[in-house]
Amino acid sequence: MKPLLRLAVLVLAVLAWIPVPQAGATPAVRYTNPIAEKRADPHVFKHTDGYYYFTATVPEYDRIVLRRATTIQGLASAQETVIWRKHSSGEMAAHIWAPEIHFINGKWYVYFAAGRSDDIWRIRMYVLESTDPFSTSWTERGRITTPWDTFSLDASTFVHNGVRYLTWAQQEPGISTNSNLYLARTGSTPWTITGTVTRLTVPTLSWETRGYKVAEGPSVLQRNGKVFLTYSASATDANYCLGLLTASASADLLNPASWTKSANPVFTTSAATGQYGPGHNSFTVSEDGTSDVMVYHDRNYRDISGDPLNDPNRRTRVQKVYYRADGTPDFGIPVPDGATPVRLRTYGSTDRFVRHWEYRARVEANVSPLADSQFRIVTGLAGSGTVSLESTNFPGYYLRHRNNELWVERNDGSTLFRDDASFFQRAGLAASSATSFESKNFPGLYIRNSNGLLHLQSITDAQGRADATFALE
């Protein structure tokens, strides 16, 4: 082989091993929420067999269930199997909470928490093992032993730099909180830990201590040279929310100093979208493997009668994780029920998106808050095969043209508004893989980015075609 050809082959081989930066552009994901009613603490695991495996807490707290489907949306209608039931007495006989399913070294494992029949609040962590995830005779591997025999729950596991870790929530003697977060390496089996046990965080901030002083439900996301660990805080009502710890991928994860806690919650109740108490999440990936997807539960009402733990109506929901220019995740807000939103990225750019600012539609980079740049593509208000673009954080407000300018305004129910807010979704004028939007009531005029603002204009040249083309993310 000639030297230059050999060099080209080597370069291509190296490039094939370079991961696509997650901070860059990724295609839109399209799901319909909620995925499952009356299912809390959801965990979705995508296996190499092409299936998504889904388990969650059931409101009766008496069993562990499992579904699988080839798509995330398919989990909504997938048959559900009871794979294990609580004991009739003694250990593992009450409060069966927060199961997680993992595939480790050729076997399936379920981590979960449970109380005793004679002390239902004596919550501890346990593990089941099987070679068949839908077996009804899982092997009980017993309790996970930690340094303290105290309230503990929400075990989760992940691999980083070839090392498997276990992270969990526990009440530590001498610390006046309901639960803190901990991390350790797993031992010779997936249900044991070894070596140093690191306390990652204690709930002390105002948003972590509403109702109860809680840090629980840890879940790990590894992207862009960092390890992100989300956790749930406060009582399990509308105060429930997600916090975030961040460490460098090259750091010693068992050194508490490697982790930085975000000062504010990263995912909270949104009265605007009708979503309350979002939390206890897990992460999976989209069907094409390019987008991270957050799975979580919430309620669609704020006020709860009695103990929130006795309210059965937490629902499993999903939405895409976006990334800021610095590679950190931006979870946005819990989106409205129904179709998940998309972002409209300008053709040829990687960081410029359509957003509303004081109701005017414009194009910007580094949009904050994220929801200003999220729109639901719904059936057109004017019908006839059209679509309308509904604001995520202002439900009932739509992108409409007025005096050939694009605005986000409330639907007033008039025929004029319906027509002005309805568009034909076309193949992109500059790239058929992207999208352009043609006015319903002014055929031949398209939504176009012009000097950072959106207008309705005719398209006559290559620049116009590019300015009127958007990629959906």
Tab-separated table of C-alpha atoms in Angstrom:
chain	number	residue	atom	x	y	z
A	1	MET	CA	0.000	0.000	0.000
A	2	LYS	CA	1.332	3.447	-0.901
A	3	PRO	CA	2.320	5.672	2.083
A	4	LEU	CA	-0.329	8.340	1.403
A	5	LEU	CA	-3.061	5.734	0.980
A	6	ARG	CA	-1.920	3.968	4.148
A	7	LEU	CA	-2.048	7.290	6.013
A	8	ALA	CA	-5.560	7.984	4.711
A	9	VAL	CA	-6.744	4.560	5.880
A	10	LEU	CA	-5.241	5.144	9.330
A	11	VAL	CA	-6.882	8.559	9.615
A	12	LEU	CA	-10.266	7.106	8.682
A	13	ALA	CA	-9.803	4.318	11.200
A	14	VAL	CA	-9.000	6.803	13.958
A	15	LEU	CA	-11.952	8.988	13.042
A	16	ALA	CA	-14.247	5.977	13.229
A	17	TRP	CA	-13.398	5.668	16.933
A	18	ILE	CA	-13.998	9.315	17.796
A	19	PRO	CA	-17.396	9.693	19.477
A	20	VAL	CA	-19.786	12.296	18.144
A	21	PRO	CA	-19.792	15.221	20.623
A	22	GLN	CA	-23.129	15.126	22.444
A	23	ALA	CA	-23.008	18.898	22.839
A	24	GLY	CA	-23.553	19.193	19.092
A	25	ALA	CA	-26.727	18.945	17.046
A	26	THR	CA	-28.861	15.812	17.330
A	27	PRO	CA	-32.161	15.010	15.604
A	28	ALA	CA	-35.505	15.616	17.276
A	29	VAL	CA	-37.189	12.879	19.280
A	30	ARG	CA	-40.946	12.545	19.047
A	31	TYR	CA	-42.836	10.990	21.932
A	32	THR	CA	-46.266	11.449	23.510
A	33	ASN	CA	-46.499	11.925	27.286
A	34	PRO	CA	-47.278	10.382	29.637
A	35	ILE	CA	-45.684	7.028	28.853
A	36	ALA	CA	-47.310	5.221	31.779
A	37	GLU	CA	-49.965	6.197	34.306
A	38	LYS	CA	-49.529	5.331	37.996
A	39	ARG	CA	-45.863	4.414	37.588
A	40	ALA	CA	-43.317	6.306	39.704
A	41	ASP	CA	-39.510	6.217	40.060
A	42	PRO	CA	-39.189	4.974	36.456
A	43	HIS	CA	-36.126	3.213	35.132
A	44	VAL	CA	-35.589	2.469	31.429
A	45	PHE	CA	-32.647	0.378	30.258
A	46	LYS	CA	-31.799	-0.048	26.578
A	47	HIS	CA	-30.226	-3.433	26.012
A	48	THR	CA	-28.067	-4.684	23.150
A	49	ASP	CA	-30.959	-6.891	22.014
A	50	GLY	CA	-32.701	-3.769	20.699
A	51	TYR	CA	-35.315	-3.629	23.446
A	52	TYR	CA	-36.047	-0.989	26.054
A	53	TYR	CA	-36.756	-2.517	29.478
A	54	PHE	CA	-38.969	-0.503	31.808
A	55	THR	CA	-39.702	-0.948	35.497
A	56	ALA	CA	-41.110	1.434	38.100
A	57	THR	CA	-42.771	1.705	41.489
A	58	VAL	CA	-46.423	0.641	41.493
A	59	PRO	CA	-48.798	2.540	43.817
A	60	GLU	CA	-49.630	-0.597	45.836
A	61	TYR	CA	-45.912	-0.952	46.734
A	62	ASP	CA	-46.288	-4.728	46.633
A	63	ARG	CA	-44.580	-6.022	43.481
A	64	ILE	CA	-41.990	-5.439	40.766
A	65	VAL	CA	-43.206	-5.163	37.177
A	66	LEU	CA	-41.409	-5.175	33.840
A	67	ARG	CA	-42.240	-4.131	30.281
A	68	ARG	CA	-40.206	-4.090	27.118
A	69	ALA	CA	-40.569	-2.628	23.632
A	70	THR	CA	-38.379	-1.775	20.666
A	71	THR	CA	-39.227	1.919	21.060
A	72	ILE	CA	-39.653	4.211	24.040
A	73	GLN	CA	-43.183	5.068	22.947
A	74	GLY	CA	-43.927	1.386	22.610
A	75	LEU	CA	-43.484	0.992	26.360
A	76	ALA	CA	-46.804	2.801	26.776
A	77	SER	CA	-48.754	-0.124	25.337
A	78	ALA	CA	-46.352	-2.981	26.078
A	79	GLN	CA	-47.631	-5.916	28.101
A	80	GLU	CA	-46.588	-5.693	31.739
A	81	THR	CA	-45.349	-8.749	33.657
A	82	VAL	CA	-45.089	-9.146	37.416
A	83	ILE	CA	-41.603	-10.597	37.931
A	84	TRP	CA	-41.524	-10.595	41.758
A	85	ARG	CA	-43.929	-10.049	44.646
A	86	LYS	CA	-43.290	-8.931	48.200
A	87	HIS	CA	-42.867	-11.475	50.981
A	88	SER	CA	-45.853	-12.249	53.150
A	89	SER	CA	-43.877	-11.476	56.313
A	90	GLY	CA	-40.456	-10.404	57.527
A	91	GLU	CA	-37.984	-8.674	55.246
A	92	MET	CA	-38.990	-7.451	51.793
A	93	ALA	CA	-42.654	-7.490	52.823
A	94	ALA	CA	-43.591	-3.795	52.507
A	95	HIS	CA	-42.850	-0.583	50.612
A	96	ILE	CA	-41.383	-2.161	47.473
A	97	TRP	CA	-39.847	0.947	45.946
A	98	ALA	CA	-37.813	2.210	43.013
A	99	PRO	CA	-36.714	-0.911	41.123
A	100	GLU	CA	-33.916	-0.546	38.582
A	101	ILE	CA	-33.024	-3.217	36.027
A	102	HIS	CA	-29.449	-3.693	34.778
A	103	PHE	CA	-27.577	-6.251	32.686
A	104	ILE	CA	-24.200	-7.045	34.260
A	105	ASN	CA	-21.724	-9.739	33.219
A	106	GLY	CA	-24.305	-11.756	31.319
A	107	LYS	CA	-27.038	-11.669	33.960
A	108	TRP	CA	-29.983	-9.447	34.803
A	109	TYR	CA	-30.179	-7.656	38.148
A	110	VAL	CA	-32.929	-5.650	39.790
A	111	TYR	CA	-32.034	-3.249	42.588
A	112	PHE	CA	-34.919	-2.158	44.816
A	113	ALA	CA	-35.829	-0.985	48.306
A	114	ALA	CA	-38.185	-2.658	50.759
A	115	GLY	CA	-39.433	-2.498	54.325
A	116	ARG	CA	-40.397	-5.201	56.852
A	117	SER	CA	-43.873	-6.443	57.640
A	118	ASP	CA	-43.331	-5.559	61.319
A	119	ASP	CA	-41.659	-2.205	60.537
A	120	ILE	CA	-42.644	-0.871	57.130
A	121	TRP	CA	-40.296	2.117	57.447
A	122	ARG	CA	-37.240	-0.047	58.039
A	123	ILE	CA	-36.306	0.513	54.404
A	124	ARG	CA	-33.199	-1.254	53.076
A	125	MET	CA	-31.775	-2.067	49.619
A	126	TYR	CA	-31.994	-5.511	47.998
A	127	VAL	CA	-30.990	-7.225	44.744
A	128	LEU	CA	-32.579	-9.883	42.518
A	129	GLU	CA	-30.703	-11.922	39.867
A	130	SER	CA	-31.851	-13.851	36.793
A	131	THR	CA	-30.693	-15.013	33.375
A	132	ASP	CA	-34.171	-14.282	31.991
A	133	PRO	CA	-35.597	-10.810	32.681
A	134	PHE	CA	-39.174	-12.081	32.399
A	135	SER	CA	-38.649	-15.003	34.717
A	136	THR	CA	-41.050	-15.165	37.647
A	137	SER	CA	-38.470	-16.955	39.792
A	138	TRP	CA	-35.686	-14.452	40.317
A	139	THR	CA	-32.938	-15.388	42.768
A	140	GLU	CA	-32.960	-13.161	45.830
A	141	ARG	CA	-29.378	-12.093	46.452
A	142	GLY	CA	-30.263	-10.383	49.695
A	143	ARG	CA	-29.553	-7.015	51.196
A	144	ILE	CA	-26.868	-4.579	50.098
A	145	THR	CA	-24.627	-4.082	53.141
A	146	THR	CA	-23.423	-0.527	53.766
A	147	PRO	CA	-21.482	0.935	56.716
A	148	TRP	CA	-24.704	1.686	58.621
A	149	ASP	CA	-27.830	-0.357	59.247
A	150	THR	CA	-30.106	2.611	58.574
A	151	PHE	CA	-32.818	3.817	56.194
A	152	SER	CA	-31.406	3.321	52.681
A	153	LEU	CA	-32.884	3.190	49.189
A	154	ASP	CA	-32.554	4.019	45.490
A	155	ALA	CA	-29.485	1.968	44.595
A	156	SER	CA	-28.192	2.585	41.080
A	157	THR	CA	-25.099	1.363	39.274
A	158	PHE	CA	-22.888	2.624	36.453
A	159	VAL	CA	-19.486	1.989	34.902
A	160	HIS	CA	-16.898	4.735	34.541
A	161	ASN	CA	-13.373	4.226	33.148
A	162	GLY	CA	-13.828	0.473	33.435
A	163	VAL	CA	-14.861	0.560	37.102
A	164	ARG	CA	-18.391	-0.277	38.270
A	165	TYR	CA	-19.847	1.899	41.002
A	166	LEU	CA	-22.909	1.771	43.206
A	167	THR	CA	-24.629	5.002	44.241
A	168	TRP	CA	-27.517	5.242	46.695
A	169	ALA	CA	-29.361	7.333	49.294
A	170	GLN	CA	-29.064	6.703	53.028
A	171	GLN	CA	-29.628	8.204	56.453
A	172	GLU	CA	-26.256	8.523	58.163
A	173	PRO	CA	-26.016	8.498	61.958
A	174	GLY	CA	-25.076	11.900	63.315
A	175	ILE	CA	-26.466	13.856	60.348
A	176	SER	CA	-29.959	15.269	60.828
A	177	THR	CA	-31.313	14.610	57.346
A	178	ASN	CA	-33.694	12.065	55.899
A	179	SER	CA	-31.141	10.877	53.337
A	180	ASN	CA	-27.802	11.821	51.755
A	181	LEU	CA	-26.099	10.475	48.629
A	182	TYR	CA	-23.240	7.972	48.668
A	183	LEU	CA	-20.877	6.311	46.200
A	184	ALA	CA	-18.655	3.229	46.336
A	185	ARG	CA	-17.104	0.672	44.028
A	186	THR	CA	-18.969	-2.592	43.666
A	187	GLY	CA	-17.259	-5.664	45.055
A	188	SER	CA	-16.932	-9.150	43.615
A	189	THR	CA	-20.673	-9.211	42.951
A	190	PRO	CA	-23.140	-6.535	41.807
A	191	TRP	CA	-24.804	-6.596	45.255
A	192	THR	CA	-21.694	-5.862	47.313
A	193	ILE	CA	-19.532	-2.783	47.737
A	194	THR	CA	-15.845	-2.535	48.550
A	195	GLY	CA	-13.356	0.064	49.724
A	196	THR	CA	-14.089	3.694	50.410
A	197	VAL	CA	-17.671	4.851	50.826
A	198	THR	CA	-17.936	8.499	49.781
A	199	ARG	CA	-20.627	10.878	50.943
A	200	LEU	CA	-21.402	12.901	47.813
A	201	THR	CA	-23.856	15.445	49.171
A	202	VAL	CA	-26.047	16.382	52.128
A	203	PRO	CA	-29.295	18.293	51.535
A	204	THR	CA	-28.842	21.727	53.098
A	205	LEU	CA	-30.155	24.205	50.527
A	206	SER	CA	-33.666	25.612	50.739
A	207	TRP	CA	-34.927	23.719	47.678
A	208	GLU	CA	-33.526	20.419	49.052
A	209	THR	CA	-35.267	20.680	52.407
A	210	ARG	CA	-38.906	21.563	51.708
A	211	GLY	CA	-41.027	19.182	53.754
A	212	TYR	CA	-38.111	16.809	54.318
A	213	LYS	CA	-34.314	17.063	54.066
A	214	VAL	CA	-33.862	14.732	51.132
A	215	ALA	CA	-31.269	13.760	48.552
A	216	GLU	CA	-32.326	10.529	46.820
A	217	GLY	CA	-32.819	8.833	43.461
A	218	PRO	CA	-29.294	9.310	42.040
A	219	SER	CA	-28.848	8.752	38.288
A	220	VAL	CA	-25.672	9.174	36.244
A	221	LEU	CA	-25.182	10.696	32.782
A	222	GLN	CA	-21.709	10.689	31.201
A	223	ARG	CA	-21.105	13.144	28.384
A	224	ASN	CA	-18.672	15.749	27.096
A	225	GLY	CA	-15.793	14.890	29.428
A	226	LYS	CA	-17.942	15.085	32.537
A	227	VAL	CA	-19.918	12.865	34.881
A	228	PHE	CA	-23.304	14.327	35.783
A	229	LEU	CA	-25.315	12.914	38.671
A	230	THR	CA	-28.904	14.030	39.080
A	231	TYR	CA	-30.767	13.498	42.333
A	232	SER	CA	-34.191	14.246	43.774
A	233	ALA	CA	-34.778	16.613	46.669
A	234	SER	CA	-37.500	17.672	49.144
A	235	ALA	CA	-40.888	16.062	49.791
A	236	THR	CA	-42.567	13.987	47.097
A	237	ASP	CA	-45.257	16.600	46.404
A	238	ALA	CA	-45.031	19.684	44.167
A	239	ASN	CA	-41.764	20.595	45.956
A	240	TYR	CA	-39.991	17.552	44.533
A	241	CYS	CA	-37.244	18.572	42.088
A	242	LEU	CA	-33.894	17.569	40.624
A	243	GLY	CA	-30.460	18.715	41.723
A	244	LEU	CA	-27.169	18.126	39.926
A	245	LEU	CA	-23.643	17.115	40.895
A	246	THR	CA	-20.828	17.401	38.334
A	247	ALA	CA	-17.347	15.891	38.186
A	248	SER	CA	-14.642	15.769	35.551
A	249	ALA	CA	-14.432	12.446	33.734
A	250	SER	CA	-10.740	12.297	34.657
A	251	ALA	CA	-11.299	12.960	38.362
A	252	ASP	CA	-11.314	10.489	41.238
A	253	LEU	CA	-15.051	10.017	41.693
A	254	LEU	CA	-14.511	8.757	45.240
A	255	ASN	CA	-12.966	12.076	46.258
A	256	PRO	CA	-15.823	14.331	47.464
A	257	ALA	CA	-13.856	17.358	46.289
A	258	SER	CA	-14.196	16.122	42.691
A	259	TRP	CA	-17.912	16.944	42.740
A	260	THR	CA	-19.587	20.331	42.437
A	261	LYS	CA	-23.208	20.835	43.443
A	262	SER	CA	-25.319	23.193	41.336
A	263	ALA	CA	-26.635	26.009	43.520
A	264	ASN	CA	-30.139	25.808	42.100
A	265	PRO	CA	-32.408	22.922	41.113
A	266	VAL	CA	-32.112	21.903	37.465
A	267	PHE	CA	-35.662	20.581	36.952
A	268	THR	CA	-38.696	21.813	38.870
A	269	THR	CA	-42.467	22.142	38.936
A	270	SER	CA	-43.945	24.150	36.054
A	271	ALA	CA	-47.402	25.561	36.693
A	272	ALA	CA	-47.362	26.890	33.107
A	273	THR	CA	-47.210	23.386	31.652
A	274	GLY	CA	-49.296	21.764	34.396
A	275	GLN	CA	-46.507	19.490	35.653
A	276	TYR	CA	-45.837	19.203	39.386
A	277	GLY	CA	-43.120	17.541	41.442
A	278	PRO	CA	-40.891	16.141	38.676
A	279	GLY	CA	-38.224	13.810	39.951
A	280	HIS	CA	-36.647	10.418	40.497
A	281	ASN	CA	-35.350	10.165	36.966
A	282	SER	CA	-33.241	7.795	34.936
A	283	PHE	CA	-31.520	8.256	31.587
A	284	THR	CA	-31.702	6.278	28.378
A	285	VAL	CA	-30.939	6.990	24.714
A	286	SER	CA	-33.144	7.585	21.685
A	287	GLU	CA	-33.848	4.855	19.177
A	288	ASP	CA	-31.130	6.115	16.820
A	289	GLY	CA	-28.658	6.370	19.706
A	290	THR	CA	-27.915	10.057	19.135
A	291	SER	CA	-29.957	11.775	21.847
A	292	ASP	CA	-30.078	11.359	25.600
A	293	VAL	CA	-33.588	10.980	26.989
A	294	MET	CA	-34.605	11.709	30.560
A	295	VAL	CA	-37.258	9.465	32.102
A	296	TYR	CA	-39.004	10.792	35.227
A	297	HIS	CA	-42.288	10.977	37.088
A	298	ASP	CA	-44.560	13.837	38.069
A	299	ARG	CA	-48.222	14.652	38.666
A	300	ASN	CA	-50.524	16.820	36.577
A	301	TYR	CA	-51.971	18.600	39.610
A	302	ARG	CA	-50.470	20.462	42.559
A	303	ASP	CA	-52.732	19.884	45.539
A	304	ILE	CA	-52.659	16.495	47.240
A	305	SER	CA	-54.952	15.280	49.987
A	306	GLY	CA	-52.999	13.574	52.766
A	307	ASP	CA	-49.564	11.962	52.497
A	308	PRO	CA	-48.157	12.283	48.951
A	309	LEU	CA	-46.895	8.694	49.221
A	310	ASN	CA	-50.512	7.563	49.374
A	311	ASP	CA	-51.423	9.462	46.216
A	312	PRO	CA	-51.204	6.945	43.337
A	313	ASN	CA	-51.094	9.327	40.386
A	314	ARG	CA	-47.428	9.854	39.627
A	315	ARG	CA	-46.903	9.192	35.911
A	316	THR	CA	-43.863	8.206	33.872
A	317	ARG	CA	-42.804	10.809	31.312
A	318	VAL	CA	-39.885	11.330	28.894
A	319	GLN	CA	-38.171	14.226	27.168
A	320	LYS	CA	-34.954	14.959	25.343
A	321	VAL	CA	-31.851	16.232	27.127
A	322	TYR	CA	-30.219	19.227	25.446
A	323	TYR	CA	-26.695	20.517	25.996
A	324	ARG	CA	-25.311	24.005	26.401
A	325	ALA	CA	-22.281	25.253	24.503
A	326	ASP	CA	-20.067	24.287	27.465
A	327	GLY	CA	-21.294	20.685	27.314
A	328	THR	CA	-23.448	20.789	30.450
A	329	PRO	CA	-26.995	19.404	30.269
A	330	ASP	CA	-30.000	21.704	30.060
A	331	PHE	CA	-33.115	19.840	31.148
A	332	GLY	CA	-35.424	22.797	30.604
A	333	ILE	CA	-38.876	22.430	32.155
A	334	PRO	CA	-41.243	19.454	32.308
A	335	VAL	CA	-42.996	19.780	28.972
A	336	PRO	CA	-46.794	19.712	28.565
A	337	ASP	CA	-48.656	16.435	28.186
A	338	GLY	CA	-48.994	15.261	24.607
A	339	ALA	CA	-46.400	15.480	21.852
A	340	THR	CA	-42.879	16.364	22.985
A	341	PRO	CA	-41.521	19.638	21.586
A	342	VAL	CA	-38.696	20.287	19.149
A	343	ARG	CA	-36.240	23.099	18.556
A	344	LEU	CA	-35.802	24.775	15.153
A	345	ARG	CA	-32.100	25.178	14.367
A	346	THR	CA	-31.154	27.439	11.497
A	347	TYR	CA	-29.762	25.620	8.475
A	348	GLY	CA	-25.975	25.453	8.393
A	349	SER	CA	-25.489	26.425	12.051
A	350	THR	CA	-24.962	24.263	15.112
A	351	ASP	CA	-26.047	26.699	17.807
A	352	ARG	CA	-28.672	29.151	16.528
A	353	PHE	CA	-32.310	28.438	17.298
A	354	VAL	CA	-35.703	30.012	16.835
A	355	ARG	CA	-36.907	31.464	20.142
A	356	HIS	CA	-39.402	34.008	21.423
A	357	TRP	CA	-38.271	37.130	23.229
A	358	GLU	CA	-40.960	39.496	24.449
A	359	TYR	CA	-43.229	37.492	22.121
A	360	ARG	CA	-41.198	38.396	19.006
A	361	ALA	CA	-39.786	35.380	17.137
A	362	ARG	CA	-36.078	35.616	16.532
A	363	VAL	CA	-32.947	33.484	16.116
A	364	GLU	CA	-30.234	33.319	18.761
A	365	ALA	CA	-27.446	31.165	20.126
A	366	ASN	CA	-27.234	30.065	23.778
A	367	VAL	CA	-30.962	30.426	24.352
A	368	SER	CA	-31.931	30.730	27.994
A	369	PRO	CA	-34.344	29.612	29.227
A	370	LEU	CA	-34.326	26.564	26.980
A	371	ALA	CA	-38.133	26.440	26.799
A	372	ASP	CA	-38.191	29.748	24.900
A	373	SER	CA	-36.812	27.755	21.958
A	374	GLN	CA	-39.079	24.706	22.235
A	375	PHE	CA	-42.232	24.358	20.148
A	376	ARG	CA	-44.738	21.563	19.756
A	377	ILE	CA	-45.583	20.816	16.131
A	378	VAL	CA	-49.309	20.091	16.333
A	379	THR	CA	-52.187	19.697	13.912
A	380	GLY	CA	-52.732	23.047	12.222
A	381	LEU	CA	-55.316	25.327	13.781
A	382	ALA	CA	-56.680	25.823	10.264
A	383	GLY	CA	-56.640	22.100	9.442
A	384	SER	CA	-56.262	21.070	5.794
A	385	GLY	CA	-52.971	19.233	6.281
A	386	THR	CA	-51.293	22.166	8.015
A	387	VAL	CA	-49.273	22.346	11.224
A	388	SER	CA	-49.064	24.938	13.972
A	389	LEU	CA	-46.124	25.589	16.312
A	390	GLU	CA	-47.209	25.902	19.933
A	391	SER	CA	-44.937	27.450	22.566
A	392	THR	CA	-43.759	25.028	25.244
A	393	ASN	CA	-43.628	27.436	28.168
A	394	PHE	CA	-46.704	29.388	27.012
A	395	PRO	CA	-49.214	26.660	26.100
A	396	GLY	CA	-52.016	28.102	23.978
A	397	TYR	CA	-49.605	30.581	22.371
A	398	TYR	CA	-48.602	29.892	18.776
A	399	LEU	CA	-46.103	31.134	16.240
A	400	ARG	CA	-48.103	33.335	13.873
A	401	HIS	CA	-47.362	35.942	11.249
A	402	ARG	CA	-48.614	39.487	11.610
A	403	ASN	CA	-47.615	42.219	9.149
A	404	ASN	CA	-45.136	39.669	7.740
A	405	GLU	CA	-43.408	39.417	11.128
A	406	LEU	CA	-43.457	36.256	13.262
A	407	TRP	CA	-44.775	36.532	16.807
A	408	VAL	CA	-45.762	34.129	19.566
A	409	GLU	CA	-49.285	35.050	20.617
A	410	ARG	CA	-52.282	33.549	22.387
A	411	ASN	CA	-54.862	31.889	20.175
A	412	ASP	CA	-57.863	34.229	20.217
A	413	GLY	CA	-60.071	31.711	18.418
A	414	SER	CA	-60.548	33.867	15.352
A	415	THR	CA	-60.368	32.559	11.794
A	416	LEU	CA	-57.628	35.090	11.064
A	417	PHE	CA	-55.467	33.817	13.911
A	418	ARG	CA	-55.968	30.189	12.916
A	419	ASP	CA	-54.914	30.981	9.353
A	420	ASP	CA	-51.953	33.137	10.409
A	421	ALA	CA	-50.727	30.378	12.766
A	422	SER	CA	-51.024	27.531	10.264
A	423	PHE	CA	-48.277	26.427	7.899
A	424	PHE	CA	-47.537	23.689	5.430
A	425	GLN	CA	-44.515	21.724	6.613
A	426	ARG	CA	-42.354	21.249	3.529
A	427	ALA	CA	-39.065	19.550	2.752
A	428	GLY	CA	-36.320	22.074	3.430
A	429	LEU	CA	-35.789	24.503	0.558
A	430	ALA	CA	-32.007	24.225	1.056
A	431	ALA	CA	-31.895	20.566	2.152
A	432	SER	CA	-34.630	17.978	1.830
A	433	SER	CA	-33.597	16.393	5.125
A	434	ALA	CA	-34.541	19.608	6.929
A	435	THR	CA	-37.814	21.561	7.069
A	436	SER	CA	-39.345	24.752	5.699
A	437	PHE	CA	-42.684	26.271	6.690
A	438	GLU	CA	-44.960	27.784	4.014
A	439	SER	CA	-47.787	30.102	5.027
A	440	LYS	CA	-51.247	28.606	4.721
A	441	ASN	CA	-53.015	31.849	3.861
A	442	PHE	CA	-50.149	33.381	1.845
A	443	PRO	CA	-48.968	30.558	-0.427
A	444	GLY	CA	-45.406	31.002	-1.644
A	445	LEU	CA	-44.313	32.918	1.478
A	446	TYR	CA	-42.101	31.107	3.988
A	447	ILE	CA	-40.846	31.638	7.522
A	448	ARG	CA	-37.384	33.106	7.056
A	449	ASN	CA	-34.572	34.231	9.304
A	450	SER	CA	-33.552	37.754	8.303
A	451	ASN	CA	-30.940	39.560	10.388
A	452	GLY	CA	-31.832	37.535	13.451
A	453	LEU	CA	-35.598	38.079	13.251
A	454	LEU	CA	-38.245	35.859	11.684
A	455	HIS	CA	-40.303	37.209	8.812
A	456	LEU	CA	-42.745	35.820	6.278
A	457	GLN	CA	-41.143	36.338	2.863
A	458	SER	CA	-40.984	35.013	-0.665
A	459	ILE	CA	-37.841	33.058	-1.476
A	460	THR	CA	-35.952	33.909	-4.669
A	461	ASP	CA	-32.300	32.893	-4.210
A	462	ALA	CA	-29.936	30.442	-2.518
A	463	GLN	CA	-29.471	32.646	0.534
A	464	GLY	CA	-33.219	32.862	0.960
A	465	ARG	CA	-33.560	29.095	0.700
A	466	ALA	CA	-30.941	28.660	3.417
A	467	ASP	CA	-32.569	31.285	5.642
A	468	ALA	CA	-35.947	29.551	5.290
A	469	THR	CA	-34.651	26.077	6.185
A	470	PHE	CA	-34.578	24.661	9.699
A	471	ALA	CA	-33.357	21.416	11.244
A	472	LEU	CA	-35.591	19.930	13.924
A	473	GLU	CA	-33.852	18.969	17.150
